[in-house]
Amino acid sequence: MGFFEHLLNATLTIGDQQMSWREIIGNVFGLVSALGGMRRKVWAWPVGIVGNVLLFTVFLGTWFGLSGNHPDMLGQAGRQVMFAVVSVYGWWRWQQTRNQGQGVAVHPTWASWPTRIGLVLAMAAGTAILTPIFTALGSYQPVWTDAWIFTGSVLATYGMAKGWVEFWLIWVAVDAVGVPTLFHAGYYATGLMYVFYGVFTIVGFVVWWRIRHEEQAEQVEPAAALPSEA
């Protein structure tokens, strides 16, 4: 038990800052999952779940009696639970697509305009609804940023499971708020990872955009090759 507790509390010291190895390793799993998602690999989902479990213990460290002087962030912790739940759905959905003999786990597609409007409204509504709830539970100030990160993460993960190209842009919006919030709270490993994610999500958006364009072109070419009726 002593060894297990030591493993949970292990930290990496850089200068005058200490980072939990759970936070570092959890983010590495998250990064590997994101890379797999960009490549449309089914294994991206279970790898991400491992990272979610580790990061859940990081953002609710005091609840688990773990050492550290960082504040609990309920939105960050809650989104790890959400990630795990939605990842099961995404895992199943991508596995089904691959098992249908299509060769890949997902075919990127653009969301409809009504869906896009719904995502924007859901982002605003989710942030507004969760802010007072997280405030009452004692989440990190300013609480709206925690609510924004949580809501955006829900929408982005669901969008990835559905195969919407726009889900990458939702991650950009999450990272834009998440980076300064995490640095201010002292979660430097996660904050640095969010900086990388910000660049990575733009690359992922371009990659999925190109895949969608190429698949559309492949669908048009066979149709154009059919002989016209006299």
mmCIF file of C-alpha atoms in Angstrom:
data_model
loop_
_atom_site.group_PDB
_atom_site.id
_atom_site.type_symbol
_atom_site.label_atom_id
_atom_site.label_comp_id
_atom_site.label_asym_id
_atom_site.label_seq_id
_atom_site.Cartn_x
_atom_site.Cartn_y
_atom_site.Cartn_z
ATOM 1 C CA MET A 1 0.000 0.000 0.000
ATOM 2 C CA GLY A 2 2.900 2.329 0.786
ATOM 3 C CA PHE A 3 4.377 1.754 -2.665
ATOM 4 C CA PHE A 4 0.988 2.392 -4.294
ATOM 5 C CA GLU A 5 0.575 5.673 -2.424
ATOM 6 C CA HIS A 6 4.115 6.690 -3.373
ATOM 7 C CA LEU A 7 3.329 5.956 -7.018
ATOM 8 C CA LEU A 8 0.170 8.074 -6.904
ATOM 9 C CA ASN A 9 1.978 10.982 -5.247
ATOM 10 C CA ALA A 10 5.151 10.877 -7.371
ATOM 11 C CA THR A 11 6.073 14.274 -8.796
ATOM 12 C CA LEU A 12 8.518 15.768 -11.265
ATOM 13 C CA THR A 13 10.303 18.908 -10.087
ATOM 14 C CA ILE A 14 11.239 21.538 -12.677
ATOM 15 C CA GLY A 15 12.776 24.630 -11.121
ATOM 16 C CA ASP A 16 10.488 25.617 -8.271
ATOM 17 C CA GLN A 17 7.470 23.866 -9.768
ATOM 18 C CA GLN A 18 6.233 20.344 -9.114
ATOM 19 C CA MET A 19 4.104 18.351 -11.526
ATOM 20 C CA SER A 20 2.354 15.095 -10.723
ATOM 21 C CA TRP A 21 3.464 12.153 -12.815
ATOM 22 C CA ARG A 22 -0.204 11.163 -13.002
ATOM 23 C CA GLU A 23 -0.913 14.477 -14.724
ATOM 24 C CA ILE A 24 1.982 14.040 -17.150
ATOM 25 C CA ILE A 25 1.215 10.416 -18.013
ATOM 26 C CA GLY A 26 -2.532 11.092 -18.245
ATOM 27 C CA ASN A 27 -1.890 13.849 -20.786
ATOM 28 C CA VAL A 28 0.460 11.620 -22.767
ATOM 29 C CA PHE A 29 -2.345 9.080 -23.087
ATOM 30 C CA GLY A 30 -4.629 11.908 -24.162
ATOM 31 C CA LEU A 31 -2.157 13.008 -26.813
ATOM 32 C CA VAL A 32 -1.758 9.480 -28.180
ATOM 33 C CA SER A 33 -5.555 9.200 -28.278
ATOM 34 C CA ALA A 34 -5.806 12.465 -30.226
ATOM 35 C CA LEU A 35 -3.206 11.240 -32.732
ATOM 36 C CA GLY A 36 -5.178 8.032 -33.165
ATOM 37 C CA GLY A 37 -8.361 10.026 -33.639
ATOM 38 C CA MET A 38 -6.800 12.110 -36.380
ATOM 39 C CA ARG A 39 -5.739 8.885 -38.111
ATOM 40 C CA ARG A 40 -9.249 7.458 -37.545
ATOM 41 C CA LYS A 41 -8.024 4.502 -35.468
ATOM 42 C CA VAL A 42 -10.445 2.648 -33.176
ATOM 43 C CA TRP A 43 -7.756 2.183 -30.510
ATOM 44 C CA ALA A 44 -7.821 5.947 -29.915
ATOM 45 C CA TRP A 45 -10.901 5.537 -27.703
ATOM 46 C CA PRO A 46 -9.638 2.958 -25.119
ATOM 47 C CA VAL A 47 -6.263 4.713 -24.919
ATOM 48 C CA GLY A 48 -8.086 7.949 -24.136
ATOM 49 C CA ILE A 49 -10.099 6.277 -21.374
ATOM 50 C CA VAL A 50 -6.894 5.316 -19.546
ATOM 51 C CA GLY A 51 -5.810 8.940 -19.628
ATOM 52 C CA ASN A 52 -9.233 10.038 -18.365
ATOM 53 C CA VAL A 53 -8.956 7.814 -15.290
ATOM 54 C CA LEU A 54 -5.529 9.213 -14.413
ATOM 55 C CA LEU A 55 -6.544 12.846 -14.923
ATOM 56 C CA PHE A 56 -9.719 12.384 -12.884
ATOM 57 C CA THR A 57 -7.568 11.640 -9.843
ATOM 58 C CA VAL A 58 -5.417 14.682 -10.649
ATOM 59 C CA PHE A 59 -8.197 17.272 -10.731
ATOM 60 C CA LEU A 60 -9.858 15.881 -7.601
ATOM 61 C CA GLY A 61 -6.649 15.241 -5.721
ATOM 62 C CA THR A 62 -7.938 16.338 -2.307
ATOM 63 C CA TRP A 63 -10.938 14.035 -2.645
ATOM 64 C CA PHE A 64 -8.552 11.094 -2.947
ATOM 65 C CA GLY A 65 -6.285 12.343 -0.176
ATOM 66 C CA LEU A 66 -3.399 12.741 -2.620
ATOM 67 C CA SER A 67 -0.629 15.232 -2.050
ATOM 68 C CA GLY A 68 -0.390 18.472 -3.974
ATOM 69 C CA ASN A 69 -1.202 22.136 -3.546
ATOM 70 C CA HIS A 70 -3.386 22.596 -6.603
ATOM 71 C CA PRO A 71 -7.089 23.469 -6.290
ATOM 72 C CA ASP A 72 -9.761 20.960 -7.253
ATOM 73 C CA MET A 73 -11.315 21.701 -10.653
ATOM 74 C CA LEU A 74 -14.735 20.072 -10.825
ATOM 75 C CA GLY A 75 -15.295 20.855 -14.486
ATOM 76 C CA GLN A 76 -11.967 19.325 -15.474
ATOM 77 C CA ALA A 77 -12.643 16.271 -13.304
ATOM 78 C CA GLY A 78 -16.220 15.926 -14.509
ATOM 79 C CA ARG A 79 -15.214 16.035 -18.129
ATOM 80 C CA GLN A 80 -12.933 13.037 -17.569
ATOM 81 C CA VAL A 81 -16.024 11.061 -16.542
ATOM 82 C CA MET A 82 -17.867 12.413 -19.571
ATOM 83 C CA PHE A 83 -14.925 11.509 -21.816
ATOM 84 C CA ALA A 84 -14.992 7.930 -20.571
ATOM 85 C CA VAL A 85 -18.760 7.599 -21.113
ATOM 86 C CA VAL A 86 -18.799 9.170 -24.584
ATOM 87 C CA SER A 87 -15.643 7.259 -25.518
ATOM 88 C CA VAL A 88 -17.504 3.984 -25.010
ATOM 89 C CA TYR A 89 -20.103 5.223 -27.517
ATOM 90 C CA GLY A 90 -17.415 6.425 -29.940
ATOM 91 C CA TRP A 91 -15.512 3.181 -29.556
ATOM 92 C CA TRP A 92 -18.639 1.181 -30.434
ATOM 93 C CA ARG A 93 -19.622 3.464 -33.330
ATOM 94 C CA TRP A 94 -16.187 3.440 -34.984
ATOM 95 C CA GLN A 95 -15.865 -0.310 -34.453
ATOM 96 C CA GLN A 96 -19.225 -0.857 -36.159
ATOM 97 C CA THR A 97 -18.148 1.229 -39.170
ATOM 98 C CA ARG A 98 -14.898 -0.687 -39.510
ATOM 99 C CA ASN A 99 -16.660 -4.037 -39.163
ATOM 100 C CA GLN A 100 -18.934 -3.139 -42.065
ATOM 101 C CA GLY A 101 -15.951 -3.674 -44.336
ATOM 102 C CA GLN A 102 -15.349 0.004 -45.063
ATOM 103 C CA GLY A 103 -11.668 -0.218 -44.139
ATOM 104 C CA VAL A 104 -11.682 2.802 -41.834
ATOM 105 C CA ALA A 105 -13.409 3.554 -38.552
ATOM 106 C CA VAL A 106 -15.110 6.806 -39.559
ATOM 107 C CA HIS A 107 -15.860 8.871 -42.639
ATOM 108 C CA PRO A 108 -15.568 12.603 -41.850
ATOM 109 C CA THR A 109 -18.597 14.669 -42.816
ATOM 110 C CA TRP A 110 -19.709 18.261 -42.389
ATOM 111 C CA ALA A 111 -22.425 18.956 -39.852
ATOM 112 C CA SER A 112 -25.581 20.568 -41.202
ATOM 113 C CA TRP A 113 -26.232 24.265 -40.550
ATOM 114 C CA PRO A 114 -29.003 23.499 -38.043
ATOM 115 C CA THR A 115 -26.535 21.230 -36.223
ATOM 116 C CA ARG A 116 -23.862 23.939 -36.221
ATOM 117 C CA ILE A 117 -26.298 26.472 -34.780
ATOM 118 C CA GLY A 118 -27.364 23.906 -32.200
ATOM 119 C CA LEU A 119 -23.733 23.362 -31.165
ATOM 120 C CA VAL A 120 -23.182 27.103 -30.649
ATOM 121 C CA LEU A 121 -26.378 27.419 -28.610
ATOM 122 C CA ALA A 122 -25.501 24.312 -26.586
ATOM 123 C CA MET A 123 -22.063 25.767 -25.844
ATOM 124 C CA ALA A 124 -23.565 28.985 -24.501
ATOM 125 C CA ALA A 125 -26.389 27.279 -22.608
ATOM 126 C CA GLY A 126 -24.156 24.635 -21.067
ATOM 127 C CA THR A 127 -21.702 27.247 -19.812
ATOM 128 C CA ALA A 128 -24.502 29.388 -18.350
ATOM 129 C CA ILE A 129 -26.211 26.442 -16.631
ATOM 130 C CA LEU A 130 -23.076 24.810 -15.224
ATOM 131 C CA THR A 131 -21.418 27.988 -13.921
ATOM 132 C CA PRO A 132 -23.689 28.423 -10.871
ATOM 133 C CA ILE A 133 -23.627 24.668 -10.234
ATOM 134 C CA PHE A 134 -19.832 24.528 -10.253
ATOM 135 C CA THR A 135 -19.756 27.690 -8.128
ATOM 136 C CA ALA A 136 -21.940 26.069 -5.467
ATOM 137 C CA LEU A 137 -19.667 23.025 -5.480
ATOM 138 C CA GLY A 138 -16.607 25.201 -4.927
ATOM 139 C CA SER A 139 -14.890 24.942 -8.286
ATOM 140 C CA TYR A 140 -11.908 27.070 -9.301
ATOM 141 C CA GLN A 141 -12.455 30.768 -10.090
ATOM 142 C CA PRO A 142 -13.436 32.124 -12.528
ATOM 143 C CA VAL A 143 -15.917 29.282 -12.639
ATOM 144 C CA TRP A 144 -17.342 30.083 -16.071
ATOM 145 C CA THR A 145 -14.044 28.978 -17.644
ATOM 146 C CA ASP A 146 -14.367 25.553 -16.012
ATOM 147 C CA ALA A 147 -17.965 25.337 -17.255
ATOM 148 C CA TRP A 148 -16.882 26.405 -20.776
ATOM 149 C CA ILE A 149 -14.147 23.766 -20.892
ATOM 150 C CA PHE A 150 -16.509 21.061 -19.674
ATOM 151 C CA THR A 151 -19.305 21.948 -22.109
ATOM 152 C CA GLY A 152 -16.971 22.258 -25.080
ATOM 153 C CA SER A 153 -15.344 18.945 -24.248
ATOM 154 C CA VAL A 154 -18.738 17.209 -24.222
ATOM 155 C CA LEU A 155 -19.673 18.656 -27.610
ATOM 156 C CA ALA A 156 -16.261 18.022 -29.182
ATOM 157 C CA THR A 157 -16.099 14.397 -28.050
ATOM 158 C CA TYR A 158 -19.623 13.726 -29.277
ATOM 159 C CA GLY A 159 -18.774 15.421 -32.579
ATOM 160 C CA MET A 160 -15.725 13.190 -32.960
ATOM 161 C CA ALA A 161 -17.855 10.095 -32.381
ATOM 162 C CA LYS A 162 -20.310 11.325 -35.041
ATOM 163 C CA GLY A 163 -17.475 12.105 -37.451
ATOM 164 C CA TRP A 164 -18.163 15.833 -37.827
ATOM 165 C CA VAL A 165 -15.192 17.775 -39.186
ATOM 166 C CA GLU A 166 -16.226 20.758 -37.049
ATOM 167 C CA PHE A 167 -15.421 18.965 -33.795
ATOM 168 C CA TRP A 168 -11.796 20.062 -34.208
ATOM 169 C CA LEU A 169 -12.876 23.719 -34.130
ATOM 170 C CA ILE A 170 -14.749 23.162 -30.878
ATOM 171 C CA TRP A 171 -11.478 21.937 -29.378
ATOM 172 C CA VAL A 172 -9.814 25.168 -30.519
ATOM 173 C CA ALA A 173 -12.432 27.131 -28.550
ATOM 174 C CA VAL A 174 -11.854 24.910 -25.507
ATOM 175 C CA ASP A 175 -8.075 25.313 -25.670
ATOM 176 C CA ALA A 176 -8.300 29.101 -26.027
ATOM 177 C CA VAL A 177 -9.910 29.281 -22.574
ATOM 178 C CA GLY A 178 -8.263 26.219 -21.047
ATOM 179 C CA VAL A 179 -4.614 27.259 -21.482
ATOM 180 C CA PRO A 180 -4.667 30.440 -19.350
ATOM 181 C CA THR A 181 -7.025 28.836 -16.813
ATOM 182 C CA LEU A 182 -4.808 25.799 -16.247
ATOM 183 C CA PHE A 183 -1.591 27.827 -16.028
ATOM 184 C CA HIS A 184 -3.205 30.140 -13.487
ATOM 185 C CA ALA A 185 -4.324 27.141 -11.408
ATOM 186 C CA GLY A 186 -0.827 25.638 -11.464
ATOM 187 C CA TYR A 187 -1.573 22.662 -13.715
ATOM 188 C CA TYR A 188 1.448 23.288 -15.923
ATOM 189 C CA ALA A 189 1.684 19.864 -17.543
ATOM 190 C CA THR A 190 -1.942 20.002 -18.669
ATOM 191 C CA GLY A 191 -1.596 23.668 -19.652
ATOM 192 C CA LEU A 192 1.416 22.919 -21.838
ATOM 193 C CA MET A 193 -0.428 19.995 -23.357
ATOM 194 C CA TYR A 194 -3.336 22.312 -24.157
ATOM 195 C CA VAL A 195 -0.927 24.619 -26.011
ATOM 196 C CA PHE A 196 0.154 21.683 -28.126
ATOM 197 C CA TYR A 197 -3.457 20.566 -28.538
ATOM 198 C CA GLY A 198 -4.323 24.033 -29.853
ATOM 199 C CA VAL A 199 -1.883 23.599 -32.726
ATOM 200 C CA PHE A 200 -2.735 19.939 -33.140
ATOM 201 C CA THR A 201 -6.488 20.583 -33.432
ATOM 202 C CA ILE A 202 -5.906 23.004 -36.305
ATOM 203 C CA VAL A 203 -3.806 20.358 -38.062
ATOM 204 C CA GLY A 204 -6.489 17.749 -37.345
ATOM 205 C CA PHE A 205 -9.149 20.014 -38.816
ATOM 206 C CA VAL A 206 -7.158 20.400 -42.048
ATOM 207 C CA VAL A 207 -6.485 16.643 -42.238
ATOM 208 C CA TRP A 208 -10.152 15.716 -41.806
ATOM 209 C CA TRP A 209 -11.191 18.479 -44.226
ATOM 210 C CA ARG A 210 -8.905 17.007 -46.885
ATOM 211 C CA ILE A 211 -10.150 13.463 -46.206
ATOM 212 C CA ARG A 212 -13.747 14.654 -46.615
ATOM 213 C CA HIS A 213 -12.856 16.413 -49.879
ATOM 214 C CA GLU A 214 -11.053 13.334 -51.233
ATOM 215 C CA GLU A 215 -13.899 10.986 -50.316
ATOM 216 C CA GLN A 216 -16.429 13.300 -51.973
ATOM 217 C CA ALA A 217 -14.283 13.342 -55.113
ATOM 218 C CA GLU A 218 -14.120 9.540 -55.121
ATOM 219 C CA GLN A 219 -17.911 9.381 -54.912
ATOM 220 C CA VAL A 220 -18.339 11.780 -57.824
ATOM 221 C CA GLU A 221 -15.844 10.131 -60.202
ATOM 222 C CA PRO A 222 -17.651 6.754 -60.526
ATOM 223 C CA ALA A 223 -20.915 8.572 -61.174
ATOM 224 C CA ALA A 224 -19.303 10.734 -63.847
ATOM 225 C CA ALA A 225 -17.846 7.631 -65.519
ATOM 226 C CA LEU A 226 -21.265 6.039 -66.106
ATOM 227 C CA PRO A 227 -22.365 6.190 -69.757
ATOM 228 C CA SER A 228 -25.224 8.559 -70.418
ATOM 229 C CA GLU A 229 -28.437 7.232 -71.857
ATOM 230 C CA ALA A 230 -29.115 7.972 -75.518
#
